[in-house]
mmCIF file of C-alpha atoms and ligand atoms in Angstrom:
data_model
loop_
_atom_site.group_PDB
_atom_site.id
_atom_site.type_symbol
_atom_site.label_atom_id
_atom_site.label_comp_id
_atom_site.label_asym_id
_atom_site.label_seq_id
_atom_site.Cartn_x
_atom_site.Cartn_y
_atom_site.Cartn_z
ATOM 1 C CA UNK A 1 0.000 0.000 0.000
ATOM 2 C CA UNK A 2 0.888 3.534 -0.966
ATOM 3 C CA UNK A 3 1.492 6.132 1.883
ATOM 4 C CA UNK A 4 -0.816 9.032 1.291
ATOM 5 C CA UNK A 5 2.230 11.437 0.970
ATOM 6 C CA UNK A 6 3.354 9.311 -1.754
ATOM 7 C CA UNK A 7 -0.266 9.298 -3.341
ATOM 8 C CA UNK A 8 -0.379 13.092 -3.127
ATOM 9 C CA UNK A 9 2.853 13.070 -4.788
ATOM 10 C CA UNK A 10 1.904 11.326 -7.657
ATOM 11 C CA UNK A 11 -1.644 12.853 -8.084
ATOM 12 C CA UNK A 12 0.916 15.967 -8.418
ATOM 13 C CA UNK A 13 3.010 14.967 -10.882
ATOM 14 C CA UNK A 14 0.154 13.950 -12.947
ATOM 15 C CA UNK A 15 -1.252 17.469 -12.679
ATOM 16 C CA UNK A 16 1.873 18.990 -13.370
ATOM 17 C CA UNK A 17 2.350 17.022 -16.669
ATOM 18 C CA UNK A 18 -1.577 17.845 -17.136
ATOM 19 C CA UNK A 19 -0.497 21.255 -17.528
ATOM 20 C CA UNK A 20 2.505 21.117 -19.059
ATOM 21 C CA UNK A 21 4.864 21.548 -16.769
ATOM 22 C CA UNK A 22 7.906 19.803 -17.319
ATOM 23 C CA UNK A 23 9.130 17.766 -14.274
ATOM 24 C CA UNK A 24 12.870 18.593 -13.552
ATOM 25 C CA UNK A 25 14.578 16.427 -10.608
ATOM 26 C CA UNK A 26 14.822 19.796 -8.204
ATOM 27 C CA UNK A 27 11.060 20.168 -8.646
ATOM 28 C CA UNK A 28 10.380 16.671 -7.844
ATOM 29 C CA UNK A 29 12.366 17.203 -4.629
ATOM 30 C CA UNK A 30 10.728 21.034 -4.043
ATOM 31 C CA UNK A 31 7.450 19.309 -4.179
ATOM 32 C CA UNK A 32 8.160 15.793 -1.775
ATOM 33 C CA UNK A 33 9.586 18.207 0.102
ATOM 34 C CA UNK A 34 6.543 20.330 0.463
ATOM 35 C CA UNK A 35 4.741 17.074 0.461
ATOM 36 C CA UNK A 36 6.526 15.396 3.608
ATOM 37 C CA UNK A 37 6.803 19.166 6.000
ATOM 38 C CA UNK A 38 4.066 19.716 7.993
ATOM 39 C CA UNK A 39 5.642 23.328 8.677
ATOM 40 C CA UNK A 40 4.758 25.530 5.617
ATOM 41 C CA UNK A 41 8.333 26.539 5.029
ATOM 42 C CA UNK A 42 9.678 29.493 3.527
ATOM 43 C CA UNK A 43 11.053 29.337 -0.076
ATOM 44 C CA UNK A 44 14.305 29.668 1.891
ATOM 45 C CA UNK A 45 13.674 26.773 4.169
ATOM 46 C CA UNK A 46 13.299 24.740 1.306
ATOM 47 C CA UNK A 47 16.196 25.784 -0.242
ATOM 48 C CA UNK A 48 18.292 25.030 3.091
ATOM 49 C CA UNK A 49 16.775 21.323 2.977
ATOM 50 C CA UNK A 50 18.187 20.908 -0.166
ATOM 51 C CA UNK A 51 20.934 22.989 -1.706
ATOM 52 C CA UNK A 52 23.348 19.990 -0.674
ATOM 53 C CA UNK A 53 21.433 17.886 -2.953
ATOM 54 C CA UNK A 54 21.191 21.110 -5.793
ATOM 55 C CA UNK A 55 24.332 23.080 -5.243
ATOM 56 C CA UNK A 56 23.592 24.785 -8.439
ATOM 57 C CA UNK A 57 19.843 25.801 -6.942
ATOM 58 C CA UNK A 58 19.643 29.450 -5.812
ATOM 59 C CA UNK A 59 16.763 30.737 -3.545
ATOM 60 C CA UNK A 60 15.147 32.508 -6.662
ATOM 61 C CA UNK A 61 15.352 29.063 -8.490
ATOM 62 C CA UNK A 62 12.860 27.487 -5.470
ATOM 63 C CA UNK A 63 10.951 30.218 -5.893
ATOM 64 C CA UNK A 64 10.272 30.495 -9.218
ATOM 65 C CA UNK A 65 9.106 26.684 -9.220
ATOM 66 C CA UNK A 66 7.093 27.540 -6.066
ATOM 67 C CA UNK A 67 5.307 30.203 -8.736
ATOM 68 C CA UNK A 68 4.797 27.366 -11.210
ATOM 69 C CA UNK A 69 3.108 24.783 -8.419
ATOM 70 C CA UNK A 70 0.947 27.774 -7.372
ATOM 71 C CA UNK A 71 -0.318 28.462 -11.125
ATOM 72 C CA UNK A 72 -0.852 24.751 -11.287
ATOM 73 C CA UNK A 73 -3.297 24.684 -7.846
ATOM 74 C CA UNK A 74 -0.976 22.607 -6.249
ATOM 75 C CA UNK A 75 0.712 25.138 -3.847
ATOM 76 C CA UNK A 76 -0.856 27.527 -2.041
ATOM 77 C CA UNK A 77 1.365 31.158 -1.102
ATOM 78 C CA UNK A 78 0.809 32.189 2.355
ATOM 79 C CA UNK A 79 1.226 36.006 3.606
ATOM 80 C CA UNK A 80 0.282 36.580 7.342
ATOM 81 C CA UNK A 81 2.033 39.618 8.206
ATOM 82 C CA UNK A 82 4.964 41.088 6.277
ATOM 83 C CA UNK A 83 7.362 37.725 7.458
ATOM 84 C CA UNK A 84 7.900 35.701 3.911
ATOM 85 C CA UNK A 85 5.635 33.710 2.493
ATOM 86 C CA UNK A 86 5.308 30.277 3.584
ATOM 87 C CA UNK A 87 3.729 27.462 0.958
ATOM 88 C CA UNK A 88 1.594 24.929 1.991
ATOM 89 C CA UNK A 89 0.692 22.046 -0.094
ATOM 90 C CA UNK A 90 -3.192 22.018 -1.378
ATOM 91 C CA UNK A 91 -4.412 18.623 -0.261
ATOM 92 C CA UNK A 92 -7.766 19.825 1.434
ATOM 93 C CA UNK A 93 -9.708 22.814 2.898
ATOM 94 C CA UNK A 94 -8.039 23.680 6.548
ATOM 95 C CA UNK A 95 -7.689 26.345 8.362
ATOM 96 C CA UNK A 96 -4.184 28.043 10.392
ATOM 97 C CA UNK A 97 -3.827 29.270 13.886
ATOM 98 C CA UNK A 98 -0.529 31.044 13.902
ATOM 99 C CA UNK A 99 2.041 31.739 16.753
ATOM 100 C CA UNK A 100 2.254 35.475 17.246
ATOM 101 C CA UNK A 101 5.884 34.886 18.576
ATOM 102 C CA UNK A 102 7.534 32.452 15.814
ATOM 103 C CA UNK A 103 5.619 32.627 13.123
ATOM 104 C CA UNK A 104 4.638 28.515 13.126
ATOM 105 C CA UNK A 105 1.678 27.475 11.024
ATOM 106 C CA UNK A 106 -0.318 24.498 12.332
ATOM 107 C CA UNK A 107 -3.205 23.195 10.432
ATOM 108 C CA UNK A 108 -6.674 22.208 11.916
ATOM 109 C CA UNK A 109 -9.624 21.623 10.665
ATOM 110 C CA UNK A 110 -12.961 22.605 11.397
ATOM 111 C CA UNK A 111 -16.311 21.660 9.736
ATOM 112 C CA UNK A 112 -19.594 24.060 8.642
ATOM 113 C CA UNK A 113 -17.824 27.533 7.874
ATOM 114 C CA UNK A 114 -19.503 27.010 4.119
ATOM 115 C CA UNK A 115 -22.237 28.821 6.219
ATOM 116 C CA UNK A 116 -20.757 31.702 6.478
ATOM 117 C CA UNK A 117 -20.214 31.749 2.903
ATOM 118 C CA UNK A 118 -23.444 30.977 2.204
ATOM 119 C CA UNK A 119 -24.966 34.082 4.507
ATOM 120 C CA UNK A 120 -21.939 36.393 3.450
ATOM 121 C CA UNK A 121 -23.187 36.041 -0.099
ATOM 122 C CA UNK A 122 -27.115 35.530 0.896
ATOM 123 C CA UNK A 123 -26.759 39.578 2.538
ATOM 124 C CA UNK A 124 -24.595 41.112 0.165
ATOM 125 C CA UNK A 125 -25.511 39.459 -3.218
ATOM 126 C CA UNK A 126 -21.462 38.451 -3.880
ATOM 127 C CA UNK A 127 -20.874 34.700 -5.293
ATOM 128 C CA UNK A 128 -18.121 34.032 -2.883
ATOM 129 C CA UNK A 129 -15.595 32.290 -3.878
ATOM 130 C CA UNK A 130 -13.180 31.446 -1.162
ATOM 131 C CA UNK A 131 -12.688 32.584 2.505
ATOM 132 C CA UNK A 132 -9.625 33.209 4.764
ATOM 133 C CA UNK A 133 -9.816 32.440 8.118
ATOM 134 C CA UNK A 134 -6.617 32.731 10.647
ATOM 135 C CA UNK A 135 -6.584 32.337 14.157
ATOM 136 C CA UNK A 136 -3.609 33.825 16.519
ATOM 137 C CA UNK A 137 -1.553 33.287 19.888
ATOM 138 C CA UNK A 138 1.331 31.578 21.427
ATOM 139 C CA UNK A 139 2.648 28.036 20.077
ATOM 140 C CA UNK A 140 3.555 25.536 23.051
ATOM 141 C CA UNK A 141 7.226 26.001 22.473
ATOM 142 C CA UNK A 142 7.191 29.748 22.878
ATOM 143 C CA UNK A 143 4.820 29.093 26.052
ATOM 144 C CA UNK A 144 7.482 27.244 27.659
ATOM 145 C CA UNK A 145 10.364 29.471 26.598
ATOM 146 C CA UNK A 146 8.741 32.495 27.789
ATOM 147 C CA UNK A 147 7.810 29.813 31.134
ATOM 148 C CA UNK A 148 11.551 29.206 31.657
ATOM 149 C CA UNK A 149 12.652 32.933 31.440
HETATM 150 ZN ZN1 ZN B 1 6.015 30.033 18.650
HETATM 151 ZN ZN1 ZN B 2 -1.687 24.393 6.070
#
């Protein structure tokens, strides 16, 4: 049996190829990469992870092909703040809380916020198309730093 990371991976490459986007070795490792991390890293994390295995890779060179995953649908490009975006690989609908400290993304999910869509376009006539929901505070690592000081 297939691990669902290595499902996802291949449902990727198939959309890639779908849309024409040739599949070069670094993106195959830019996109298991984004794959495998839970953390929504930085186009400069991911470089970090793997300019030993691309020395010829530069930052801009990640995130160009970060560009070309987003125009695809596989990627999303998350800006909180005026920190760097962070990517996130579209699987499914979830939402982020964010740590106001370090700037970690953790995904949860949460059911029935279609309703708000539904009443936000119900009361102002708008077909909605997507929503953006965040939620803010402390992440348990910070809590205990800021604890042991
Ligand atoms: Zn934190
Ligand atoms: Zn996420």
């Amino acid at each position: 049996m297939l691990a669902m990371s290595e499902i996802a991976l291949k449902d990727a490459l198939v959309t890639l190829k779908e849309s024409g986007v040739r599949i070069t070795p670094q993106r195959h490792a830019i996109l298991e990469f984004l794959i495998s991390s839970e953390s929504h890293p930085t186009a400069d994390e991911i470089y970090k992870a793997l300019e030993h295995d691309f020395p010829n890779m530069s930052v801009a060179t990640v995130y160009n092909n970060l560009r070309v995953f987003r125009n695809a649908g596989l990627v999303k490009e998350l800006t909180y703040g005026d920190s760097s975006s962070r990517f996130d690989f579209v699987t499914h609908d979830h939402y982020h809380i964010i740590c106001d400290q370090c700037g970690t993304i953790v995904d949860f999910h949460h059911p029935g916020l279609e309703e708000v869509e539904h009443l936000a376009s119900h009361v102002t006539g708008f077909k909605v198309n997507s929503h953006r929901l965040e939620v803010y505070g402390t992440c348990p690592k910070c809590a205990n730093n800021a604890a042991a000081n």
